[in-house]
């Protein structure tokens, strides 16, 4: 099962709604498919111009490694040179912190990832989970 | 005047609607701001996974050069090595064909660009123009 | 409101004047617009040849992240792998230390950034602020 | 003899003045030293955001190859793959068209280059020559 554009839109809208409800800074949200390719992205008014790359980096590392943001952060904290090397092999496109959330189907297979950036990493992840749940999917922070 | 996320969404939705009305292949649409940074993107179900980069490349070159897709194509056809060199200085991110549409404000200043890909370059551009007009903006193909 | 070339020139001249007044080493100063693109740059006689990239890196990271040099440095000191990853997604173009100063308009929106390099990071930032104030703008160190 | 910042400023100002006199589109002008490193740059209001990279590419190729824009263009037209390869070894930073002007001292040694972009390549080069002559230097188009 892939993620339809319809579902990606729901994830993004509900993530942004949650951000406003939590009174977070302007958020940027990307949804990637199981190959790490962009399905949809939105950057709220007032967010810094470079936010696509950060949101993408959180989600891209999650899909490519099959490891969500929190697990990547733990690895980076324990073995920084490993995540630096990972970033090298993936062309510098990995941002290993929370806000990168893996999407799984009912059998647990990875079907994509969501990347959120704009506030603290933990708030980014919380907003993402609200969007993912609203779309009827399971997320791994 | 910048392009709000609300306007970017309108451009994307109306471009996709126009594509279905014209019975085009699945489209992908990006909206960039005046600095060439992504505001919003959507890829329709059934489109190839790499479409973000093509849509982005059409719009990015338009903003960075201040030259829409048709003008870039003419330059590429007349002086191929020049557009190849331009691509070099912009990190390989320029796709010089129609479907990259400049957005201008009432005074004619560039405020961003739209990039559409999926069907023929001319159809991509026609769909983009429908989206841009629906958002009350002026486009240069 | 964008930064005109006239204002960028004022920022650069007054930053260099302040540097001479403070008896700093030869400075290099860049002014970027709200999209992170170069408006103007000057490198004083006697400065090392590679100073453009350092000045640019300080200002570029500031614009792209919406975070001035001091805040970037704090993040780099607390979570080094995060700023390393950020550098990856921005093509290695971020130098996260003081001397990268955000420019804001009266409503607080980021309209660009100044990057200064040549002396200590703190002196670089102090000289930048003199230039920014002389141009009638507000800077965030 | 190197190019002082004072001379670089003169080149830039007089190039821009010439452009307005010739009623050209907004110009961007860079001055590089004998090592191909940026001394100064200015982008006129209304120029496209990506003009630094084009101006730099014209001047950089001139210095690195010791060959001005016109000679580079002739080589590109006669042997496109050679200039493509040159671009590869210089990291994609070469734009082989007029507007890249070599600066020579009285003995004919290359001391830097000027890069101008914004109008036609020939007009760019003509404006550059006016700036170079105003600074008392000899230019090779």
XYZ file of C-alpha atoms in Angstrom:
564
model
C 0.000 0.000 0.000
C 1.415 3.345 -0.999
C 0.555 6.782 0.373
C -1.920 8.554 -1.899
C -1.682 12.275 -2.533
C -5.002 12.537 -0.728
C -3.511 10.993 2.406
C -0.379 13.117 2.133
C -2.532 16.237 2.036
C -4.409 15.139 5.139
C -1.132 14.517 6.979
C 0.163 17.966 6.078
C -3.039 19.863 6.890
C -3.557 18.162 10.205
C 0.105 18.595 11.170
C -0.155 22.309 10.478
C -3.452 22.525 12.397
C -1.861 20.794 15.362
C 1.060 23.215 15.212
C -1.258 26.178 15.420
C -3.212 24.516 18.237
C 0.075 23.965 20.154
C 1.083 27.567 19.297
C 4.293 26.423 17.609
C 6.394 28.530 15.254
C 5.471 28.260 11.538
C 6.000 24.670 10.402
C 7.116 23.013 7.179
C 5.969 19.473 6.415
C 7.050 16.972 3.777
C 5.659 13.518 2.966
C 7.946 11.018 1.208
C 7.043 7.669 -0.340
C 8.678 4.296 0.282
C 11.512 5.195 -2.100
C 12.291 8.443 -0.287
C 10.735 10.572 -3.034
C 8.615 13.680 -2.371
C 4.830 13.325 -2.631
C 3.873 16.669 -1.098
C 5.281 19.583 0.859
C 4.007 22.801 2.419
C 5.841 25.641 4.186
C 3.761 27.976 6.342
C 3.977 31.739 5.889
C 6.699 33.154 8.113
C 8.919 30.049 8.085
C 12.563 30.523 7.036
C 13.210 29.956 3.303
C 15.477 26.944 3.770
C 12.957 24.769 5.585
C 12.298 22.367 2.712
C 15.807 20.951 3.003
C 15.519 20.397 6.758
C 12.078 18.751 6.582
C 13.256 16.615 3.673
C 16.448 15.646 5.496
C 14.524 14.407 8.515
C 12.175 12.274 6.427
C 14.766 11.123 3.892
C 17.124 9.689 6.495
C 14.168 7.923 8.101
C 13.181 6.153 4.884
C 16.680 5.422 3.628
C 17.844 3.919 6.921
C 14.450 2.503 7.983
C 15.113 4.302 11.270
C 12.975 7.155 12.660
C 14.388 10.477 13.920
C 14.716 9.510 17.575
C 16.708 6.364 16.768
C 18.898 8.330 14.376
C 19.545 10.944 17.060
C 20.553 8.271 19.564
C 22.960 6.819 17.039
C 24.349 10.298 16.280
C 24.855 10.998 19.977
C 26.580 7.665 20.574
C 28.595 7.462 17.364
C 28.666 10.867 15.646
C 31.124 9.781 12.947
C 28.743 7.027 11.847
C 25.897 9.442 11.140
C 28.393 11.797 9.479
C 29.436 8.921 7.221
C 25.791 8.038 6.543
C 25.263 11.622 5.494
C 28.197 11.293 3.139
C 26.827 8.274 1.339
C 23.393 9.896 1.031
C 24.759 13.114 -0.447
C 24.414 15.173 2.723
C 20.654 14.769 2.777
C 20.148 13.315 6.271
C 19.089 15.336 9.348
C 19.122 12.822 12.246
C 16.753 14.341 14.825
C 13.104 13.917 15.903
C 10.601 15.291 13.445
C 11.484 12.536 11.005
C 8.643 10.022 11.437
C 8.420 6.631 9.740
C 5.080 5.593 8.244
C 4.196 1.904 8.420
C 1.329 -0.156 7.048
C -0.667 -2.624 9.170
C 1.969 -5.316 8.718
C 4.718 -2.964 9.858
C 6.303 -2.377 6.453
C 7.699 1.118 5.881
C 5.575 2.961 3.308
C 7.179 6.390 3.625
C 8.028 9.107 6.113
C 6.967 12.541 7.279
C 9.438 15.336 8.029
C 8.463 18.343 10.136
C 10.600 21.346 11.071
C 10.093 24.803 12.560
C 9.824 24.419 16.319
C 11.770 22.205 18.747
C 12.440 18.718 17.407
C 10.078 17.185 19.960
C 7.246 19.575 19.110
C 7.850 18.954 15.408
C 7.434 15.223 16.035
C 4.283 15.693 18.143
C 2.641 17.747 15.399
C 3.628 15.138 12.805
C 2.009 12.363 14.854
C -1.269 14.285 14.976
C -1.235 14.552 11.198
C -0.351 10.903 10.720
C -3.091 9.709 13.061
C -5.656 11.934 11.336
C -4.775 10.113 8.108
C -5.375 6.737 9.754
C -1.732 5.714 9.588
C 0.757 4.514 12.184
C 3.861 6.615 12.826
C 7.137 5.794 14.530
C 8.835 8.848 16.041
C 4.306 41.038 -2.307
C 5.191 37.420 -1.589
C 3.184 34.321 -2.496
C 1.240 33.043 0.508
C 0.829 29.328 1.155
C -2.863 29.857 0.491
C -2.127 31.163 -3.012
C 0.387 28.393 -3.641
C -2.248 25.801 -2.753
C -4.709 27.395 -5.157
C -2.144 27.341 -7.956
C -1.391 23.659 -7.378
C -5.016 22.516 -7.071
C -6.180 24.420 -10.125
C -3.197 23.235 -12.160
C -4.022 19.628 -11.283
C -7.717 20.177 -12.054
C -6.801 21.638 -15.433
C -4.585 18.634 -16.107
C -7.438 16.235 -15.487
C -9.781 18.378 -17.585
C -7.233 18.267 -20.454
C -6.796 14.525 -19.825
C -3.062 14.879 -19.257
C -0.842 12.311 -17.588
C -0.458 12.664 -13.804
C 1.174 16.019 -13.034
C 3.561 17.286 -10.395
C 3.524 20.965 -9.451
C 5.878 23.082 -7.383
C 5.595 26.733 -6.321
C 8.800 28.606 -5.456
C 9.208 32.014 -3.828
C 11.227 34.963 -5.158
C 14.433 33.430 -3.811
C 13.852 30.081 -5.511
C 12.804 28.304 -2.306
C 9.971 25.761 -2.158
C 6.635 26.917 -0.750
C 4.541 23.912 -1.772
C 4.623 20.813 -3.972
C 2.269 18.008 -4.938
C 2.793 14.894 -7.068
C -0.306 13.140 -8.368
C -0.792 9.406 -7.887
C 0.719 7.523 -10.800
C 3.456 10.071 -11.543
C 7.045 8.801 -11.648
C 8.958 9.084 -8.351
C 11.547 11.564 -9.600
C 9.113 14.285 -10.632
C 9.933 16.678 -7.782
C 13.378 17.356 -9.219
C 12.012 18.033 -12.722
C 9.251 20.364 -11.533
C 11.729 22.107 -9.242
C 14.314 22.426 -12.003
C 11.850 24.124 -14.333
C 10.817 26.656 -11.701
C 14.261 27.119 -10.153
C 15.966 28.098 -13.366
C 13.135 30.514 -14.085
C 13.601 32.360 -10.803
C 17.386 32.295 -10.706
C 17.771 33.605 -14.252
C 14.622 35.728 -14.309
C 13.797 33.896 -17.544
C 10.756 31.610 -18.084
C 10.952 28.115 -19.574
C 10.318 29.087 -23.181
C 13.103 31.680 -23.177
C 15.454 29.202 -21.502
C 14.630 26.599 -24.145
C 15.375 29.045 -26.945
C 18.713 29.874 -25.366
C 19.478 26.156 -24.890
C 18.636 25.432 -28.516
C 20.771 28.300 -29.800
C 23.680 27.962 -27.426
C 23.566 24.557 -25.705
C 26.883 24.949 -23.891
C 25.671 28.149 -22.250
C 22.687 26.463 -20.598
C 24.931 23.534 -19.675
C 27.277 25.998 -17.978
C 24.358 27.713 -16.237
C 23.333 24.331 -14.926
C 26.841 23.899 -13.587
C 26.821 27.099 -11.578
C 23.384 26.274 -10.145
C 24.390 22.784 -9.051
C 22.649 20.942 -11.863
C 19.242 22.188 -10.769
C 18.019 23.811 -13.994
C 15.591 22.188 -16.488
C 15.297 24.698 -19.364
C 11.961 23.842 -21.012
C 8.358 25.103 -20.915
C 6.510 24.260 -17.735
C 8.681 26.693 -15.811
C 6.462 29.754 -15.461
C 7.525 33.073 -13.913
C 5.130 34.763 -11.507
C 5.062 38.563 -11.557
C 3.340 41.158 -9.411
C 1.388 44.092 -10.857
C 4.576 46.093 -11.369
C 6.209 43.246 -13.259
C 8.629 42.201 -10.527
C 9.285 38.460 -10.269
C 7.710 37.069 -7.091
C 8.344 33.380 -7.731
C 7.758 30.607 -10.227
C 5.674 27.535 -10.865
C 7.120 24.305 -12.230
C 4.896 21.646 -13.805
C 5.921 18.280 -15.232
C 4.244 15.060 -16.331
C 2.882 15.614 -19.845
C 4.379 17.425 -22.847
C 6.192 20.634 -21.922
C 3.538 22.722 -23.666
C 0.675 20.981 -21.885
C 2.532 21.340 -18.591
C 2.757 25.076 -19.214
C -0.914 25.371 -20.193
C -2.025 23.656 -17.006
C 0.275 25.898 -14.957
C -1.250 29.009 -16.509
C -4.751 27.854 -15.519
C -3.594 27.485 -11.923
C -1.815 30.823 -11.901
C -4.831 32.652 -13.319
C -7.130 30.994 -10.779
C -4.906 32.481 -8.081
C -5.244 35.947 -9.580
C -1.590 36.152 -10.609
C 0.154 36.883 -13.910
C 2.349 34.175 -15.432
C 5.054 34.277 -18.088
C 5.470 30.952 -19.907
C 10.743 45.613 1.871
C 13.883 44.381 0.177
C 17.441 45.612 0.690
C 18.487 47.973 -2.100
C 22.013 47.948 -3.494
C 22.352 51.444 -2.038
C 21.614 50.160 1.464
C 23.913 47.158 0.975
C 26.753 49.517 0.034
C 26.155 51.586 3.156
C 26.244 48.465 5.336
C 29.530 47.338 3.807
C 31.276 50.729 3.934
C 30.256 51.433 7.494
C 31.210 47.924 8.618
C 34.667 48.378 7.107
C 34.995 51.846 8.671
C 34.080 50.440 12.056
C 36.651 47.690 11.597
C 39.390 50.228 10.972
C 38.198 52.312 13.933
C 38.365 49.195 16.155
C 41.768 48.362 14.619
C 40.576 44.954 13.476
C 42.306 42.797 10.871
C 41.152 43.325 7.261
C 37.467 42.436 6.991
C 35.274 40.922 4.305
C 31.561 41.726 4.247
C 28.662 40.230 2.316
C 25.008 41.301 2.176
C 22.414 38.689 1.180
C 18.746 39.183 0.324
C 15.764 37.371 1.880
C 16.372 34.359 -0.372
C 20.031 34.031 0.618
C 21.334 35.506 -2.661
C 24.311 37.875 -2.840
C 23.567 41.574 -3.304
C 27.074 42.907 -2.618
C 30.453 41.871 -1.229
C 33.793 43.506 -0.516
C 37.096 42.050 0.730
C 39.630 44.486 2.143
C 43.206 44.508 0.921
C 45.293 42.105 2.992
C 42.459 39.695 3.775
C 43.000 36.010 2.917
C 41.717 34.952 -0.530
C 39.077 32.549 0.753
C 37.128 35.072 2.790
C 34.125 35.292 0.474
C 33.067 31.745 1.359
C 33.362 32.373 5.106
C 31.420 35.651 5.016
C 28.825 34.044 2.756
C 28.537 30.976 4.991
C 27.834 33.078 8.060
C 25.096 35.060 6.317
C 23.664 32.161 4.300
C 23.007 29.934 7.290
C 21.378 32.879 9.048
C 18.887 33.444 6.238
C 18.182 29.822 5.421
C 17.527 28.829 9.018
C 16.102 32.178 10.153
C 18.653 31.968 12.983
C 21.536 34.420 13.565
C 25.157 33.380 14.157
C 25.026 33.315 17.943
C 21.980 31.034 18.004
C 23.577 28.778 15.400
C 26.755 28.571 17.488
C 24.784 27.602 20.589
C 23.026 24.863 18.637
C 26.356 23.673 17.195
C 27.914 23.537 20.659
C 24.980 21.653 22.149
C 24.269 19.316 19.215
C 27.230 19.309 16.850
C 25.873 16.569 14.578
C 22.716 18.604 13.951
C 24.625 21.595 12.565
C 26.825 19.197 10.594
C 23.683 17.703 9.066
C 22.267 21.160 8.360
C 25.485 21.940 6.538
C 24.974 18.805 4.489
C 21.506 19.762 3.290
C 22.708 23.264 2.395
C 25.663 22.012 0.361
C 28.307 22.776 2.977
C 27.570 26.483 2.838
C 26.848 27.175 6.531
C 29.367 28.706 8.983
C 27.550 28.719 12.366
C 29.355 31.428 14.380
C 28.825 35.119 15.239
C 29.390 37.467 12.350
C 26.259 36.181 10.669
C 23.672 38.870 11.443
C 19.984 38.691 10.512
C 18.365 41.792 9.045
C 14.729 42.406 9.963
C 12.155 44.937 8.829
C 9.993 46.930 11.251
C 7.532 44.056 11.589
C 10.325 41.626 12.437
C 10.330 39.757 9.131
C 13.767 38.615 7.900
C 14.802 40.643 4.846
C 18.349 39.327 4.508
C 21.600 38.913 6.390
C 25.097 40.330 6.691
C 28.182 38.141 6.989
C 31.472 39.518 8.301
C 34.775 37.707 8.707
C 38.411 38.603 9.350
C 38.818 39.210 13.065
C 37.352 37.349 16.071
C 33.739 36.305 15.581
C 32.578 38.772 18.224
C 34.481 41.666 16.669
C 33.139 40.679 13.248
C 29.603 40.880 14.657
C 30.228 44.235 16.357
C 31.498 45.767 13.121
C 28.486 44.351 11.248
C 26.096 45.939 13.717
C 27.696 49.360 13.167
C 27.143 48.998 9.432
C 23.584 47.803 9.846
C 22.687 50.653 12.168
C 24.232 53.184 9.806
C 21.853 51.880 7.136
C 18.874 52.381 9.434
C 18.164 48.661 9.763
C 17.753 46.350 12.745
C 20.217 43.499 13.178
C 20.095 40.327 15.250
C 23.562 39.007 16.168
C 50.629 44.137 -8.900
C 47.326 43.029 -7.458
C 43.927 44.681 -7.817
C 43.129 46.806 -4.774
C 39.622 46.981 -3.366
C 39.656 50.638 -4.421
C 40.265 49.674 -8.043
C 37.671 46.907 -7.871
C 35.096 49.427 -6.662
C 35.923 51.741 -9.522
C 35.532 48.931 -12.035
C 32.154 47.987 -10.638
C 30.779 51.516 -10.386
C 31.886 52.524 -13.842
C 30.581 49.295 -15.352
C 27.184 49.952 -13.794
C 27.245 53.590 -14.956
C 28.029 52.443 -18.483
C 25.177 49.967 -18.348
C 22.709 52.698 -17.436
C 24.155 54.949 -20.136
C 23.690 52.148 -22.703
C 20.184 51.501 -21.271
C 20.992 47.876 -20.511
C 19.016 45.643 -18.176
C 20.162 45.667 -14.513
C 23.730 44.353 -14.343
C 25.716 42.314 -11.844
C 29.502 42.710 -11.706
C 32.202 40.698 -9.960
C 35.946 41.347 -9.717
C 38.251 38.382 -9.027
C 41.950 38.405 -8.131
C 44.762 36.473 -9.813
C 43.796 33.330 -7.884
C 40.185 33.479 -9.008
C 38.950 34.682 -5.610
C 36.257 37.314 -5.126
C 37.374 40.856 -4.255
C 34.048 42.638 -4.762
C 30.588 42.148 -6.246
C 27.445 44.197 -6.777
C 24.010 43.246 -8.149
C 21.761 46.088 -9.290
C 18.188 46.350 -8.036
C 15.876 44.437 -10.348
C 18.436 41.833 -11.449
C 17.476 38.157 -11.022
C 18.611 36.627 -7.713
C 20.975 34.078 -9.245
C 23.215 36.584 -11.029
C 26.200 36.225 -8.692
C 26.824 32.691 -9.955
C 26.702 33.728 -13.619
C 28.985 36.748 -13.182
C 31.366 34.657 -11.112
C 31.342 31.845 -13.660
C 32.318 34.198 -16.475
C 35.229 35.660 -14.517
C 36.317 32.435 -12.859
C 36.752 30.534 -16.089
C 38.719 33.473 -17.498
C 41.219 33.439 -14.637
C 41.501 29.688 -14.270
C 42.084 29.103 -17.978
C 43.901 32.390 -18.673
C 41.410 32.772 -21.521
C 38.799 35.548 -21.801
C 35.106 34.958 -22.510
C 35.267 35.324 -26.281
C 38.050 32.757 -26.609
C 36.202 30.394 -24.285
C 33.054 30.769 -26.384
C 34.958 29.961 -29.566
C 36.377 26.864 -27.946
C 32.907 25.871 -26.677
C 31.421 26.312 -30.143
C 34.164 24.303 -31.790
C 34.588 21.626 -29.173
C 31.633 21.648 -26.758
C 32.735 18.527 -24.886
C 36.058 20.159 -24.027
C 34.409 23.095 -22.253
C 31.985 20.658 -20.596
C 34.992 18.737 -19.305
C 36.670 21.950 -18.173
C 33.510 22.750 -16.259
C 33.719 19.348 -14.633
C 37.235 19.826 -13.338
C 36.379 23.306 -12.028
C 33.297 22.104 -10.164
C 30.770 23.485 -12.639
C 31.899 27.058 -12.058
C 32.730 28.113 -15.629
C 30.399 30.127 -17.916
C 32.243 30.369 -21.260
C 30.756 33.455 -22.923
C 31.648 37.131 -23.372
C 31.272 39.193 -20.233
C 34.243 37.390 -18.699
C 37.123 39.859 -19.166
C 40.764 39.188 -18.270
C 42.689 41.912 -16.463
C 46.376 42.256 -17.325
C 49.181 44.403 -15.924
C 51.539 46.439 -18.152
C 53.701 43.368 -18.812
C 50.678 41.362 -19.885
C 50.465 39.139 -16.810
C 46.936 38.206 -15.714
C 46.065 39.930 -12.445
C 42.401 38.986 -12.256
C 39.139 39.121 -14.155
C 35.821 40.908 -14.301
C 32.509 39.122 -14.833
C 29.397 40.967 -15.981
C 25.908 39.581 -16.586
C 22.396 40.907 -17.149
C 22.089 41.962 -20.783
C 23.392 40.298 -23.966
C 26.866 38.838 -23.594
C 28.317 41.453 -25.938
C 26.721 44.341 -24.062
C 27.906 42.839 -20.776
C 31.465 42.839 -22.151
C 31.231 46.395 -23.454
C 30.089 47.683 -20.062
C 32.904 45.766 -18.361
C 35.491 47.365 -20.654
C 34.264 50.831 -19.715
C 34.726 50.006 -16.042
C 38.156 48.483 -16.581
C 39.373 51.461 -18.579
C 38.068 53.880 -15.944
C 40.261 52.038 -13.438
C 43.308 52.482 -15.661
C 43.624 48.779 -16.427
C 43.802 46.802 -19.649
C 41.076 44.293 -20.383
C 40.891 41.368 -22.804
C 37.333 40.533 -23.835
